[in-house]
Amino acid sequence: KEVELPPGVVNIVTGAGETGEALVKHPGVNKVAFTGSTEVGKSIRRSVAGTGKRLTLELGGKAANVVFEDAPLDQAIEGIVNGIYFNQGHVCCAGSRLLVQESIFEPLVDKLKERLQTLRLGDPLDKNTDVGAINSRQQLQKIEELVEAGIEEGAEIYQPECAIPERGFWFRPTLFTGVSQSHRIAREEIFGPVLSILTFRTPEEAVEKANNTPYGLSAGVWTEKGSRILWMTRRLRAGVVWANTYNRFDPSSPFGGYKESGFGREGGLHGLEPYLELVEANGGPRT
């Protein structure tokens, strides 16, 4: 009403999986756009198969944040922290894999650990909070299980000392070093405030490691060389590539991924097109 939309243009129906399933299968729905897990996205894709309904899926991710030795280090640290600890990691495009060029590995990790010591856990509605609560007990258990797997597989964990509220589900900001590509924490979407750090020597190795995932939603590149940014962007298999920033969203730009991160785009003209039907109106000559 405040923006003077006609009644019925926007309808909000709240509910869990059964509600979404009913909407997806309803014959009056011609276009479905879903943001959520890859597992549910695949289920929706099966449901609409053969119906002629248009579908946009924005699913999970395991984004790589790639930091080269010439990167602005302090700026990169803030981008790394924002990339993985924003919204306590409950973001499909979270930069949960950090690829660091070997020559700057130690100074970057030292700075990153110092920055983690300043992060505050607390009420997500409090503007002074950096890391809020985990959204459910089930999700917290999944995070704890994957972190335990990381320790068992030989990665080295770091968690800063910080005050944890008494009520709610909480997990301290966490990072792992000594991570290999075979570790579960480097392969599976954790959906929590957990960062896995790997190293690389050459741009080619960085691309190989960044693309070694079934997902393809987003990526970040940190370097002072514009030519290297363009070189990486052409080779990274991600729908969104941020350069010397992270989690920078523009509603006029298309957002989305491919592989198991889904297909189609949200935002901008590319996001609007699937909702439209192109009609040709062709008339005969005047008599």
Short mmCIF file of N, CA and C in Angstrom, two decimals, residues 1-12:
data_model
loop_
_atom_site.label_atom_id
_atom_site.label_comp_id
_atom_site.label_asym_id
_atom_site.label_seq_id
_atom_site.Cartn_x
_atom_site.Cartn_y
_atom_site.Cartn_z
N LYS A 1 0.82 -1.20 0.00
CA LYS A 1 0.00 0.00 0.00
C LYS A 1 0.86 1.26 0.00
N GLU A 2 1.98 1.23 0.75
CA GLU A 2 2.81 2.42 0.85
C GLU A 2 3.40 2.81 -0.50
N VAL A 3 3.70 1.84 -1.35
CA VAL A 3 4.26 2.15 -2.67
C VAL A 3 3.19 2.12 -3.75
N GLU A 4 1.92 1.99 -3.32
CA GLU A 4 0.75 2.08 -4.21
C GLU A 4 0.72 0.98 -5.28
N LEU A 5 1.13 -0.22 -4.88
CA LEU A 5 0.97 -1.35 -5.79
C LEU A 5 -0.48 -1.82 -5.74
N PRO A 6 -1.04 -2.26 -6.85
CA PRO A 6 -2.42 -2.76 -6.85
C PRO A 6 -2.56 -3.99 -5.95
N PRO A 7 -3.71 -4.18 -5.32
CA PRO A 7 -3.92 -5.36 -4.46
C PRO A 7 -3.68 -6.65 -5.24
N GLY A 8 -2.97 -7.58 -4.59
CA GLY A 8 -2.72 -8.88 -5.20
C GLY A 8 -1.45 -8.98 -6.01
N VAL A 9 -0.77 -7.87 -6.23
CA VAL A 9 0.48 -7.93 -6.99
C VAL A 9 1.57 -8.62 -6.18
N VAL A 10 1.66 -8.32 -4.90
CA VAL A 10 2.63 -8.95 -4.00
C VAL A 10 1.86 -9.72 -2.93
N ASN A 11 2.11 -11.01 -2.84
CA ASN A 11 1.47 -11.85 -1.84
C ASN A 11 2.54 -12.63 -1.10
N ILE A 12 2.56 -12.54 0.20
CA ILE A 12 3.57 -13.21 1.02
C ILE A 12 2.91 -14.34 1.80
#
